[in-house]
Coordinates of C-alpha atoms in Angstrom, one line a residue:
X1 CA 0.0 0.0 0.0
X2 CA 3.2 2.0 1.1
X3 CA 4.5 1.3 -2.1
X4 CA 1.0 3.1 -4.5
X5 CA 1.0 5.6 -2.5
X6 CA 4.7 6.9 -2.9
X7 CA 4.2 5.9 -6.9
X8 CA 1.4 7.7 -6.8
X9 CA 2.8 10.9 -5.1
X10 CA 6.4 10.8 -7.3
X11 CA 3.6 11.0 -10.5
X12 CA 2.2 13.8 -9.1
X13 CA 5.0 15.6 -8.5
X14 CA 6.5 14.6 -12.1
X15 CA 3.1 16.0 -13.5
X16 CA 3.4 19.0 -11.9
X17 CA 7.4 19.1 -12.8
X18 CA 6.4 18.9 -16.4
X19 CA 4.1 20.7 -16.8
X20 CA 5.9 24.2 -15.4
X21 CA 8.0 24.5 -18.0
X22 CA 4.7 24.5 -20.3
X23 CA 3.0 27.6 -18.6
X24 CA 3.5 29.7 -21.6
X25 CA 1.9 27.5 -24.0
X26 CA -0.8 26.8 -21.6
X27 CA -2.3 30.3 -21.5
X28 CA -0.6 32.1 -23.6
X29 CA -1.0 31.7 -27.8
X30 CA 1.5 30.4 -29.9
X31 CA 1.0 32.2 -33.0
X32 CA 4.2 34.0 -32.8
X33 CA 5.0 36.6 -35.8
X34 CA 7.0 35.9 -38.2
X35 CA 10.1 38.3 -38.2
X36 CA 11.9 40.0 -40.8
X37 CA 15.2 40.3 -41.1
X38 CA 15.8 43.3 -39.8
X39 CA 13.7 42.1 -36.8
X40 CA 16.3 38.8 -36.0
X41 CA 19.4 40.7 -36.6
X42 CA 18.0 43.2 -33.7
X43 CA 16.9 40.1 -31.7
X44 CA 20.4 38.4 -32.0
X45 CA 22.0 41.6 -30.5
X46 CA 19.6 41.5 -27.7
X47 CA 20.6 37.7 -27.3
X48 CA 24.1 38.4 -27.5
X49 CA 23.6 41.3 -25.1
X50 CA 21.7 39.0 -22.6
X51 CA 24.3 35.9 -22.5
X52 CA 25.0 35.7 -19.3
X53 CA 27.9 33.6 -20.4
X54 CA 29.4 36.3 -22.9
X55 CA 33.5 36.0 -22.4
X56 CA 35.7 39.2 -20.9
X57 CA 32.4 40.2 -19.1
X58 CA 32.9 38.4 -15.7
X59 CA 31.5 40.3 -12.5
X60 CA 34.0 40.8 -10.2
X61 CA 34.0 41.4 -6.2
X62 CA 33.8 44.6 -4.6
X63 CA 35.7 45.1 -1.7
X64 CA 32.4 45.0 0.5
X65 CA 31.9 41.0 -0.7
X66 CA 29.7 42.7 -3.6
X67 CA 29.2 40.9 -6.6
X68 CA 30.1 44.2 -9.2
X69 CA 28.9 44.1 -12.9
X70 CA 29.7 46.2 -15.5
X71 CA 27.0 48.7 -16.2
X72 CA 25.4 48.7 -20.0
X73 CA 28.0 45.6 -21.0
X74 CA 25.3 43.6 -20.8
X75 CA 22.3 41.9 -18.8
X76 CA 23.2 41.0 -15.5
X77 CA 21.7 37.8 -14.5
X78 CA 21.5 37.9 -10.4
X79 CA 20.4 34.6 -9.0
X80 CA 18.2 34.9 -5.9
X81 CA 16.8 31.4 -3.4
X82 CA 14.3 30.7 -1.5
X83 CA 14.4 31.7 2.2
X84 CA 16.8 34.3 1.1
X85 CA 16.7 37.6 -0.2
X86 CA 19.4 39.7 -2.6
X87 CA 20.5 43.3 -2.0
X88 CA 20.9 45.2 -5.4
X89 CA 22.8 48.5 -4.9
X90 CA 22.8 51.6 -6.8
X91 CA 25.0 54.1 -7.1
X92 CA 25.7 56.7 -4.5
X93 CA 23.2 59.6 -4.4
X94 CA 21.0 57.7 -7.2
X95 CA 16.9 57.6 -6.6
X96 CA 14.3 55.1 -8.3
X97 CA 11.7 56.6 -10.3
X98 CA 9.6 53.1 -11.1
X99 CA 10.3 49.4 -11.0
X100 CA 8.9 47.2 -13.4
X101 CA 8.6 43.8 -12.8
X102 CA 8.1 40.9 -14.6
X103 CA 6.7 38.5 -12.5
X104 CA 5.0 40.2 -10.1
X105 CA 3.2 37.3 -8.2
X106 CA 5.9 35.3 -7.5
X107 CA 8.9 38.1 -7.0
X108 CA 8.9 40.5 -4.5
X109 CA 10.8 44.2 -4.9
X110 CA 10.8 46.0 -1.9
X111 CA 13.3 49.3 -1.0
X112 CA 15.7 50.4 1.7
X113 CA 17.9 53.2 2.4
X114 CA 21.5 53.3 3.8
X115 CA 23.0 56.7 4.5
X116 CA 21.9 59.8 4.1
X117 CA 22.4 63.2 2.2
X118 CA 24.8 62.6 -1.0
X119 CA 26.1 59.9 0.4
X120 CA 22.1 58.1 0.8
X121 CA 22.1 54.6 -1.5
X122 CA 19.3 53.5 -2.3
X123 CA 18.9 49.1 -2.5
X124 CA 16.2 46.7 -3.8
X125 CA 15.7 43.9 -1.8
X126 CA 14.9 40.9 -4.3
X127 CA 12.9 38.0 -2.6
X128 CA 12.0 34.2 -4.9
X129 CA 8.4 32.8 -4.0
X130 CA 9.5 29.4 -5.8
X131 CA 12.7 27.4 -7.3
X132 CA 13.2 27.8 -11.2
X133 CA 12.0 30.9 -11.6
X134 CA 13.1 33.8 -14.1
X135 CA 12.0 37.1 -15.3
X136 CA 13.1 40.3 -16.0
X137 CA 13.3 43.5 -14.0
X138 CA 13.7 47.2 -15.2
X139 CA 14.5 50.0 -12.6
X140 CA 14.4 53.7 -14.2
X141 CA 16.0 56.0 -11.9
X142 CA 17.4 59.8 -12.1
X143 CA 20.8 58.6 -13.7
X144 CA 19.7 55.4 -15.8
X145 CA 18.2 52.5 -16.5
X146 CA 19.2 48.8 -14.9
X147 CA 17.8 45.7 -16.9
X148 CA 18.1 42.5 -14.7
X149 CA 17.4 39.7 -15.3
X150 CA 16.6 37.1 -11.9
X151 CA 16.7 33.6 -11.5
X152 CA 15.6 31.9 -8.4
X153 CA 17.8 29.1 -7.1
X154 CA 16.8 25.8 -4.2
X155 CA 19.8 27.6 -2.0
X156 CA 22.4 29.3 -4.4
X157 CA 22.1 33.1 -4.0
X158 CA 24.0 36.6 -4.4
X159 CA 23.3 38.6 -0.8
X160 CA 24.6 41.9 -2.5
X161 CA 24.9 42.6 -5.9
X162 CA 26.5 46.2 -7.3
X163 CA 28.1 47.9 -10.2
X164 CA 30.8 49.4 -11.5
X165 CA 30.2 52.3 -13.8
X166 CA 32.2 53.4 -16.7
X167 CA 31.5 57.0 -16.6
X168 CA 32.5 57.4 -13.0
X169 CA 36.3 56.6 -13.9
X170 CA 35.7 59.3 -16.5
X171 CA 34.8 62.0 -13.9
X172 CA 37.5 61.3 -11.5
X173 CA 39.8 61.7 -15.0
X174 CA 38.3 64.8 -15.5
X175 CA 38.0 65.9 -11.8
X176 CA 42.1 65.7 -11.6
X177 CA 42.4 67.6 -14.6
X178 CA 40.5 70.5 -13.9
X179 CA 42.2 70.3 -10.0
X180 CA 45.2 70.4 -12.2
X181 CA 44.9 73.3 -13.9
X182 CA 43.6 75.0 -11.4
X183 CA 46.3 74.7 -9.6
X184 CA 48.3 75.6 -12.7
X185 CA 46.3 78.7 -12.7
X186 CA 46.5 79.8 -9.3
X187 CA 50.2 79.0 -9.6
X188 CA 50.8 80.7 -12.6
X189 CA 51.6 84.9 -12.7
X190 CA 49.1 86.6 -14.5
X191 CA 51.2 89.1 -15.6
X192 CA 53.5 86.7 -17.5
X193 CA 51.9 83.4 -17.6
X194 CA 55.1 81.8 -15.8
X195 CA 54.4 79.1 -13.3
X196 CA 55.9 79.2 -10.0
X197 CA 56.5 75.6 -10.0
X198 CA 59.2 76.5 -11.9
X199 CA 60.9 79.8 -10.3
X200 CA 63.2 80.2 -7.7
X201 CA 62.7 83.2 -5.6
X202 CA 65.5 82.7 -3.4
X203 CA 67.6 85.7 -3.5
X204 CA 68.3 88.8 -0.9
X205 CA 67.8 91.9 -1.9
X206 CA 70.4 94.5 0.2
X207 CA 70.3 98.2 0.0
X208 CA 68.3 101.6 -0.1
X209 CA 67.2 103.2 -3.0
X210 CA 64.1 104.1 -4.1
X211 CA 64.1 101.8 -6.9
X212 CA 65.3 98.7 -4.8
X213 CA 64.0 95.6 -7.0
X214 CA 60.5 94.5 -5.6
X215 CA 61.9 90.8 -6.1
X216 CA 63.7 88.9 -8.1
X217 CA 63.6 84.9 -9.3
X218 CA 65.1 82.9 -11.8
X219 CA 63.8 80.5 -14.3
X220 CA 66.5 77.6 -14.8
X221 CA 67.9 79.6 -17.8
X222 CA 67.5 83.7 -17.5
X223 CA 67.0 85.8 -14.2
X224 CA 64.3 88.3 -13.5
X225 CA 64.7 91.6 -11.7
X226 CA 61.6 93.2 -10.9
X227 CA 61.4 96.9 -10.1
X228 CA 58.7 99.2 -8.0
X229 CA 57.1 101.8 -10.5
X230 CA 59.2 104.7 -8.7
X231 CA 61.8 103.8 -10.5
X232 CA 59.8 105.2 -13.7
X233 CA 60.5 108.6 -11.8
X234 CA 64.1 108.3 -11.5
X235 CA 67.1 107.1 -13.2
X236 CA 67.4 103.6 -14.2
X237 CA 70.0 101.7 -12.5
X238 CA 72.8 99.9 -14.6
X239 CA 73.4 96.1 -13.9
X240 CA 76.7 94.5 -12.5
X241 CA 77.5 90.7 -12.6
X242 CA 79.9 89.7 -9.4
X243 CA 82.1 87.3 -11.0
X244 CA 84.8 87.2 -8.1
X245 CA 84.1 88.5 -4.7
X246 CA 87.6 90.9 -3.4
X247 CA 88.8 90.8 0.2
X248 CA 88.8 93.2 2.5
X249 CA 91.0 95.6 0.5
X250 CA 89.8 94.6 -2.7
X251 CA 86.6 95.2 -4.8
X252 CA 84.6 92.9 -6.5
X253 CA 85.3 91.6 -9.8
X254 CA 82.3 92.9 -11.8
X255 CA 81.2 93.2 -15.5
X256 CA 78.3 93.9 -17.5
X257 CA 76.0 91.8 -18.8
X258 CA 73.3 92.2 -21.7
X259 CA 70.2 92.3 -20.1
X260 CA 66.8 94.1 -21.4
X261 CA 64.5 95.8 -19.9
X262 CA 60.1 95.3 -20.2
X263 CA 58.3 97.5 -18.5
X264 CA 59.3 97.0 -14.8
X265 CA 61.4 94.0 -15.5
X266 CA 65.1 93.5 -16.1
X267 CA 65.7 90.2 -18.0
X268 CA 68.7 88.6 -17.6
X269 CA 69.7 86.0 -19.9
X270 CA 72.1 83.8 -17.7
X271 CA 70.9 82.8 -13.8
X272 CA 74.1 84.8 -11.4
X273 CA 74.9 84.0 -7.5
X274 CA 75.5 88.0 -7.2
X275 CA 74.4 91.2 -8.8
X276 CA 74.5 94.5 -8.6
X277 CA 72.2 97.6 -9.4
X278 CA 73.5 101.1 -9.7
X279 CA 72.6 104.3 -10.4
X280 CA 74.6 108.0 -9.8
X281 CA 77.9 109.0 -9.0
X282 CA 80.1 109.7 -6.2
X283 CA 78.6 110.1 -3.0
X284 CA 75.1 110.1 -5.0
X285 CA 75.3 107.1 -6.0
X286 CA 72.8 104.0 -5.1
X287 CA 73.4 100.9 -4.8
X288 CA 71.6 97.5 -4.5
X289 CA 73.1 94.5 -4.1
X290 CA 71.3 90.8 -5.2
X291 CA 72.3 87.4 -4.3
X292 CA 71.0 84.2 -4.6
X293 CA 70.7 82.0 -1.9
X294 CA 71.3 78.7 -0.8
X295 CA 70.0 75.9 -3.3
X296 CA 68.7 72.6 -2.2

């Protein structure tokens, strides 16, 4: 008797088995159209772009123990079980406008929040009423549109499923350059377009005349005196290169060298440890005496 019923039961269960897989053809008709070829070349891209077995197109794991996919490379297939549920997370900051659901009476969608602010994420908690299931999700949200596909599984599952987006790579690209050249900017004097990155300021300036050089910095290759706009007033100073220093009873070895003058700038076309400005005669005369400092 044991024996009937248990045959009995395993035939039912096999009926029931078989006839699952049959659902669409049970209520649904099977007049399909007949498509052009225009139609299956669009339908094999879709195929292609639903393999879940496509090659070079592997999730990989977050950090976190996420399971990341590639946005837009193609359908994610997220396999949820029974007794279990699956945490899909969006992006940082990003809200859902409408979830469409394919199977609505046997999947569950429901939200949750972590965070707040710009750093709020939004998740969808995916719940399986049943083993072999699979239909297709859409979520629309401010930023894009995620098509899933979900599979339910006796006791295989993904607890948290993310992405990885291409475009966000791009911003932090483009981030770092405009941080770069703003910096460049700010670095830069505006009233030569010469980067300070690339000037050495290190020099004293000795002396007291009117037109005592404002500063002075050199370049790598030529040296730049700049003077206050008094000096427009009085007579402009001739420069001395210091070749040798003298000793105590001694002058210094000095000599001229071609420089030109722009505006308020004498340009020197050599770099010099020691200078000197002067203007006048005698007891009238002014002097100023440059020199570089010590170099790293």
């Amino acid at each position: 008797m044991h024996k009937v019923i248990l045959a009995l039961s395993l035939g039912a269960l096999s009926t029931v088995g078989a006839a699952e897989p049959r659902l669409n053809e049970l209520y649904f008709s099977n007049a399909n159209p007949q498509l052009t070829a225009q139609e299956k070349a669009a339908i094999a891209i879709a195929n292609k772009w639903r393999n879940p077995d496509a090659k070079g197109l592997q999730p990989v794991a977050g950090s976190d123990g996420t399971v990341r996919f590639l946005f837009g490379a193609q359908q994610p297939s997220i396999v949820c079980a029974v007794l279990q549920v699956c945490d899909i997370e969006l992006q940082a900051g990003e809200q859902v406008n409408s979830i469409h659901l394919g199977d609505a009476a046997r999947w569950t969608v429901e939200p949750a929040v972590t965070g707040s602010g710009a750093a709020e994420v939004q998740h969808l908690v995916i719940k399986p009423m049943d083993v072999g299931l699979e239909t297709s999700l859409i979520v629309s949200t401010d930023r894009r549109t995620y098509h899933l596909r979900l599979r339910s599984h006796r006791t295989a599952f993904m607890p948290r499923v993310g992405f990885t987006y291409p475009e966000e790579a791009l911003a932090k690209w483009d981030a770092l350059k405009t941080r770069a050249s703003q910096e460049q900017q700010q670095r830069t004097l505006a009233s030569t377009g010469e980067y300070l990155g690339n000037l050495d300021f290190a020099y004293d300036i000795a002396g007291a005349a009117r037109w005592k050089p404002v500063r002075v910095y050199n370049d790598g290759r030529k040296t730049i005196i700049e003077m206050p706009g008094a000096m427009q007033q009085t007579e402009a100073p001739a420069l001395l290169v210091v070749r040798k220093e003298g000793g105590l009873l001694q002058g210094d070895d000095t000599v001229m060298v071609n420089y030109r003058v722009q505006g308020d700038r004498y340009i020197v076309d050599s770099v010099f440890d020691k200078a000197v400005l002067v203007a006048g005669v005698g007891r009238s005369q002014e002097r100023v005496t440059i020199t570089r400092g010590a170099r790293p």
